[in-house]
CSV table of C-alpha atoms in Angstrom, one decimal:
chain,number,residue,atom,x,y,z
A,2,MET,CA,96.1,91.8,72.8
A,3,PHE,CA,96.2,92.9,75.9
A,4,ASP,CA,94.2,96.4,74.6
A,5,VAL,CA,91.3,95.2,73.6
A,6,ILE,CA,90.8,93.7,77.6
A,7,TYR,CA,92.5,96.8,79.3
A,8,PRO,CA,92.8,99.5,77.3
A,9,THR,CA,96.2,101.7,78.2
A,10,GLY,CA,99.3,103.9,76.9
A,11,PRO,CA,102.7,103.1,76.5
A,12,SER,CA,103.8,100.4,78.2
A,13,GLY,CA,100.1,99.5,79.4
A,14,LEU,CA,101.2,96.6,81.1
A,15,ALA,CA,103.8,97.2,83.1
A,16,VAL,CA,102.5,99.9,84.4
A,17,PHE,CA,99.1,97.7,85.1
A,18,ILE,CA,101.7,94.8,87.1
A,19,LEU,CA,103.7,97.9,89.3
A,20,VAL,CA,101.1,100.3,90.9
A,21,THR,CA,97.3,97.8,89.8
A,22,VAL,CA,99.3,94.4,91.6
A,23,LEU,CA,102.1,95.3,93.1
A,24,ILE,CA,101.4,98.3,94.7
A,25,ALA,CA,97.5,98.1,94.7
A,26,GLY,CA,97.2,94.8,95.6
A,27,ALA,CA,99.3,94.8,99.2
A,28,ALA,CA,97.0,97.2,100.0
A,29,ALA,CA,94.2,95.0,99.1
A,30,PHE,CA,95.7,92.3,100.9
A,31,ALA,CA,96.0,94.7,103.9
A,32,THR,CA,92.7,95.4,103.9
A,33,GLY,CA,91.1,92.4,103.4
A,34,ARG,CA,93.5,91.4,107.0
A,35,ALA,CA,92.0,94.7,108.7
A,36,ILE,CA,88.6,93.7,107.9
A,37,ALA,CA,88.4,89.9,108.6
A,38,ARG,CA,90.6,90.7,111.6
A,39,GLN,CA,87.5,93.4,113.1
A,40,TRP,CA,85.2,90.8,112.1
A,41,LYS,CA,83.7,93.3,110.0
A,42,PRO,CA,81.2,91.8,106.6
A,43,MET,CA,82.3,91.4,103.8
A,44,LEU,CA,80.6,93.5,102.5
A,45,GLN,CA,82.4,96.5,103.9
A,46,LEU,CA,86.2,94.8,102.0
A,47,VAL,CA,83.9,94.9,99.4
A,48,ALA,CA,83.3,98.8,99.5
A,49,TYR,CA,87.0,99.4,100.3
A,50,THR,CA,88.1,97.1,97.4
A,51,PHE,CA,86.6,99.5,94.9
A,52,LEU,CA,87.6,102.9,96.5
A,53,LEU,CA,91.2,101.2,96.5
A,54,ALA,CA,90.6,100.4,92.3
A,55,LEU,CA,90.0,104.5,92.1
A,56,VAL,CA,93.8,105.0,93.9
A,57,ALA,CA,94.8,102.3,91.6
A,58,ARG,CA,93.3,104.8,88.6
A,59,PHE,CA,94.3,107.9,89.5
A,60,LEU,CA,98.2,106.4,90.2
A,61,GLN,CA,98.5,105.2,86.6
A,62,PHE,CA,96.5,107.9,85.0
A,63,ALA,CA,98.7,110.9,87.5
A,64,LEU,CA,101.9,109.4,86.8
A,65,PHE,CA,102.0,107.0,83.4
A,66,ASN,CA,99.4,109.3,81.7
A,67,GLN,CA,96.7,106.0,81.0
A,68,PRO,CA,93.5,106.7,80.8
A,69,PHE,CA,91.3,107.3,84.1
A,70,LEU,CA,88.1,106.4,84.7
A,71,ASP,CA,88.0,104.2,81.8
A,72,PRO,CA,84.6,101.5,82.4
A,73,ARG,CA,87.1,98.7,81.5
A,74,ASN,CA,90.2,100.0,83.3
A,75,VAL,CA,88.2,100.2,86.8
A,76,GLY,CA,86.6,96.8,86.6
A,77,VAL,CA,90.3,94.9,85.7
A,78,ASP,CA,91.3,96.8,89.0
A,79,PHE,CA,88.6,95.9,90.8
A,80,VAL,CA,88.3,92.2,90.2
A,81,VAL,CA,92.6,91.6,90.6
A,82,LEU,CA,92.1,93.7,93.6
A,83,LEU,CA,89.5,91.9,94.9
A,84,ILE,CA,90.5,89.0,94.0
A,85,ILE,CA,93.4,89.9,96.3
A,86,ALA,CA,91.6,91.6,98.7
A,87,LEU,CA,89.4,87.6,99.2
A,88,ILE,CA,92.2,86.3,99.9
A,89,GLY,CA,94.0,88.3,102.8
A,90,PHE,CA,91.0,88.2,104.1
A,91,ARG,CA,90.0,84.5,104.1
A,92,MET,CA,94.0,83.4,105.1
A,93,ALA,CA,93.2,85.3,108.4
A,94,ARG,CA,89.7,84.3,108.9
A,95,THR,CA,91.3,80.7,108.9
A,96,ARG,CA,93.4,82.0,111.2
A,97,GLN,CA,91.2,84.0,112.6
A,98,MET,CA,88.4,80.4,113.6
A,99,ALA,CA,91.2,77.8,114.2
A,100,GLY,CA,92.5,79.7,116.7
A,101,GLN,CA,89.7,81.9,118.7
A,102,TYR,CA,87.8,77.6,118.4
A,103,PRO,CA,90.9,75.1,118.5
A,104,TRP,CA,88.2,72.8,119.9
A,105,LYS,CA,85.4,73.3,117.1
A,106,PHE,CA,87.2,74.0,113.9
A,107,LYS,CA,90.7,73.5,111.7
A,108,ALA,CA,92.1,75.2,109.8
A,109,LYS,CA,92.1,72.9,106.2
A,110,GLY,CA,94.0,74.8,104.0
A,111,PRO,CA,95.6,78.9,104.2
A,112,VAL,CA,91.8,80.5,102.7
A,113,THR,CA,89.3,77.5,104.8
A,114,TRP,CA,88.7,74.9,108.2
A,115,THR,CA,86.9,72.9,108.6
A,116,GLU,CA,84.9,71.4,111.9
A,117,ARG,CA,86.9,68.7,113.8
A,118,GLY,CA,85.5,65.9,113.7
A,119,SER,CA,84.0,66.6,109.9
C-alpha cells in the first residue's frame, strides 16, 4: 500500500522515516524556527522547505538507490517536511508573541496565542 502512494525501492518505509522524517525533518523544524525568529514571511518557509525536500530526495537516491525526482515522492516529502517546518515556525512565533508583547498576548498552547482579556 505504501508503494502506491510513495514508490520506492527496497526498505522504502524505513528509508523514508530515517531520511525524510528524522534527518530532513530536524532541518525543517530548525528552518521554521529560524524563519520565525527573524520575522520573515511564511512564503520563505515554503520555498526553503521545497529545497529541503529535494535534498531529502537526493540523499535517498544517492545513499539508498531510491527514485530521485518522482513527482509523488517529491510531493509527499514536501508535505511532510512542510508540516514539520510549520510546527517549528508556529512554536517560535508563539514564544515571540507571548514574550515580546506580554501585555497584549499570552500563549494558548505550544503553537498558538491569544489576546489577553479574550
